[in-house]
Amino acid sequence: MEATDHLKASLSAAIALANTFGSDPRQGRPATTPDAEAVSAALRLTTNRVPEIDVADYAAGAKILYDALRRLPDVDGAADLVNGLLRETKAAPQLVRRDGAPWHLHFGSPDEAAGWLAELATAVAMLLGSDEVERLRRCEATRCEDVFLDSTRNRTQRFCSTACQNRTKVAAHRARVS
Ligand SMILES: [Zn+2]
């Protein structure tokens, strides 16, 4: 995995974790209470080595990430929140090597929630500090509070998922024919 790919993966994980704890409703449905499986699913976007999860350890940091991402395009407000999380998690880059795997950049212990939150906060911080910040969007569908990264070349993505896109299309069609 290239360095920039790893960063992208960490950013995807940060957005997934943020939505898991902050977004409600999601894709037309009331959010479910985050469980260990939901946290693992987010972390698996960046690694196969997911640690033992205690959901409570992730809740506060994930909510900060969500609040920061929801503040955009207010980058100043988002930066304040992310800086706070970087301080709190003592994010410090460290090359880590385990079990003969290649050296790998971490921003805290990968075995602890704080280490994960440090890494995800770093990925969001790098987004905030780049032109790519404009790609972070709020889903435009009704009954969905998710944020997502617009992956289209011409930056026209309006919905977090095909589920939200289809729901919106169906609603628009119904409005036309009624
Ligand atoms: Zn959505």
Coordinates of C-alpha atoms and ligand atoms in Angstrom, one line a residue:
M1 CA 0.0 0.0 0.0
E2 CA 1.4 3.4 -0.9
A3 CA 1.6 6.1 1.8
T4 CA -1.1 8.2 0.2
D5 CA -3.3 5.1 -0.1
H6 CA -2.9 4.4 3.5
L7 CA -3.9 8.0 4.4
K8 CA -7.0 7.7 2.1
A9 CA -7.9 4.5 3.9
S10 CA -7.5 6.2 7.3
L11 CA -9.7 9.0 6.1
S12 CA -12.4 6.6 5.0
A13 CA -12.2 4.9 8.3
A14 CA -12.5 8.3 10.1
I15 CA -15.6 9.2 8.1
A16 CA -17.2 5.8 8.7
L17 CA -16.5 6.0 12.5
A18 CA -17.7 9.6 12.7
N19 CA -21.0 8.7 10.9
T20 CA -21.4 5.6 13.1
F21 CA -21.4 7.7 16.3
G22 CA -22.7 11.1 15.1
S23 CA -25.2 10.6 12.3
D24 CA -28.9 10.1 13.0
P25 CA -31.0 9.4 11.0
R26 CA -28.9 7.5 8.5
Q27 CA -30.0 6.6 5.0
G28 CA -33.6 7.0 5.8
R29 CA -33.6 5.1 9.1
P30 CA -33.0 6.0 12.7
A31 CA -29.4 5.3 13.6
T32 CA -28.6 2.1 15.6
T33 CA -26.6 2.2 18.8
P34 CA -22.9 1.7 17.8
D35 CA -21.6 -1.7 18.7
A36 CA -18.2 -3.3 18.5
E37 CA -19.0 -4.7 15.0
A38 CA -19.7 -1.2 13.7
V39 CA -16.4 0.1 15.0
S40 CA -14.5 -2.9 13.6
A41 CA -16.1 -2.4 10.2
A42 CA -14.9 1.2 10.2
L43 CA -11.3 0.2 11.2
R44 CA -11.2 -2.6 8.7
L45 CA -11.3 0.1 6.0
T46 CA -7.7 0.7 6.9
T47 CA -6.4 -2.6 8.4
N48 CA -7.0 -6.3 8.7
R49 CA -5.6 -6.2 12.2
V50 CA -8.5 -4.8 14.2
P51 CA -7.9 -4.8 17.9
E52 CA -10.4 -5.9 20.6
I53 CA -13.0 -3.1 20.7
D54 CA -14.5 -1.4 23.7
V55 CA -17.1 0.8 22.1
A56 CA -17.1 3.3 25.0
D57 CA -13.4 4.1 24.3
Y58 CA -14.3 5.3 20.8
A59 CA -17.5 7.3 21.4
A60 CA -16.2 10.7 22.5
G61 CA -13.5 10.9 19.9
A62 CA -15.7 9.7 17.1
K63 CA -18.3 12.3 18.0
I64 CA -15.7 15.0 17.8
L65 CA -14.7 13.8 14.4
Y66 CA -18.3 13.9 13.3
D67 CA -18.9 17.4 14.7
A68 CA -15.7 18.6 12.9
L69 CA -16.7 17.1 9.6
R70 CA -20.3 18.5 9.9
R71 CA -18.9 22.0 10.5
L72 CA -17.4 22.1 7.0
P73 CA -17.2 24.4 5.0
D74 CA -16.3 26.2 8.3
V75 CA -12.7 25.0 8.3
D76 CA -11.8 27.2 11.3
G77 CA -14.3 25.5 13.5
A78 CA -13.4 22.0 12.2
A79 CA -9.7 22.7 12.8
D80 CA -10.3 23.7 16.4
L81 CA -12.1 20.5 17.1
V82 CA -9.5 18.3 15.3
N83 CA -6.6 20.1 17.0
G84 CA -8.2 19.3 20.4
L85 CA -8.5 15.7 19.5
L86 CA -4.9 15.5 18.3
R87 CA -3.8 16.9 21.6
E88 CA -6.0 14.7 23.6
T89 CA -4.9 11.5 21.9
K90 CA -1.2 12.7 21.9
A91 CA -1.0 12.0 18.2
A92 CA 2.7 11.4 17.4
P93 CA 4.0 9.8 14.2
Q94 CA 5.8 6.5 14.9
L95 CA 7.1 3.8 12.6
V96 CA 5.9 0.5 13.8
R97 CA 7.0 -2.9 12.6
R98 CA 5.3 -6.1 13.8
D99 CA 5.7 -9.8 12.9
G100 CA 8.0 -9.2 10.0
A101 CA 5.5 -6.9 8.3
P102 CA 7.0 -3.8 6.6
W103 CA 7.5 -0.6 8.6
H104 CA 4.3 1.2 8.9
L105 CA 3.4 4.7 10.1
H106 CA 1.2 4.9 13.1
F107 CA 0.1 7.9 15.2
G108 CA -0.3 6.1 18.5
S109 CA -0.5 2.5 19.7
P110 CA -2.6 0.5 17.2
D111 CA -3.7 -1.7 20.1
E112 CA -5.5 1.2 21.9
A113 CA -8.5 3.3 21.0
A114 CA -6.5 6.5 21.6
G115 CA -4.0 5.3 19.0
W116 CA -6.7 4.7 16.5
L117 CA -8.4 8.0 17.2
A118 CA -5.0 9.7 16.9
E119 CA -4.5 8.2 13.4
L120 CA -8.0 9.0 12.2
A121 CA -7.8 12.6 13.6
T122 CA -4.5 12.9 11.7
A123 CA -6.1 11.8 8.5
V124 CA -8.9 14.3 9.0
A125 CA -6.3 17.0 9.9
M126 CA -4.5 16.4 6.6
L127 CA -7.8 16.7 4.7
L128 CA -8.6 20.0 6.5
G129 CA -5.1 21.2 5.5
S130 CA -5.6 20.5 1.8
D131 CA -7.7 21.5 -1.2
E132 CA -9.4 18.2 -1.0
V133 CA -11.4 19.6 2.0
E134 CA -14.0 20.8 -0.6
R135 CA -14.8 17.1 -1.4
L136 CA -16.2 16.5 2.1
R137 CA -20.0 16.7 1.8
R138 CA -23.2 16.3 3.7
C139 CA -25.6 13.8 2.2
E140 CA -28.4 15.8 0.5
A141 CA -31.1 13.2 1.0
T142 CA -33.9 13.7 3.5
R143 CA -33.5 11.6 6.8
C144 CA -29.8 11.2 6.4
E145 CA -27.2 13.1 8.4
D146 CA -24.1 11.3 7.0
V147 CA -21.0 13.0 5.7
F148 CA -19.0 11.5 2.8
L149 CA -16.1 12.2 0.6
D150 CA -17.1 13.0 -3.0
S151 CA -15.1 10.6 -5.1
T152 CA -16.4 11.8 -8.5
R153 CA -13.9 13.5 -10.8
N154 CA -16.2 16.6 -11.5
R155 CA -17.3 16.7 -7.8
T156 CA -21.0 16.3 -8.4
Q157 CA -21.8 13.6 -5.9
R158 CA -24.8 14.6 -3.8
F159 CA -25.6 11.5 -1.8
C160 CA -23.7 9.3 0.7
S161 CA -24.8 6.1 -1.0
T162 CA -26.9 4.6 -3.8
A163 CA -29.5 3.9 -1.2
C164 CA -30.0 7.6 -0.5
Q165 CA -29.8 8.4 -4.2
N166 CA -32.5 5.9 -5.1
R167 CA -34.7 7.0 -2.2
T168 CA -34.5 10.6 -3.4
K169 CA -35.2 9.6 -7.0
V170 CA -38.3 7.7 -6.0
A171 CA -39.5 10.6 -3.8
A172 CA -39.0 13.0 -6.7
H173 CA -40.9 10.7 -9.1
R174 CA -43.8 10.3 -6.7
A175 CA -44.0 14.0 -6.3
R176 CA -44.2 14.4 -10.1
V177 CA -46.9 11.8 -10.6
S178 CA -49.1 12.7 -7.7
Ligands
ZN1 ZN -27.3 9.6 2.9

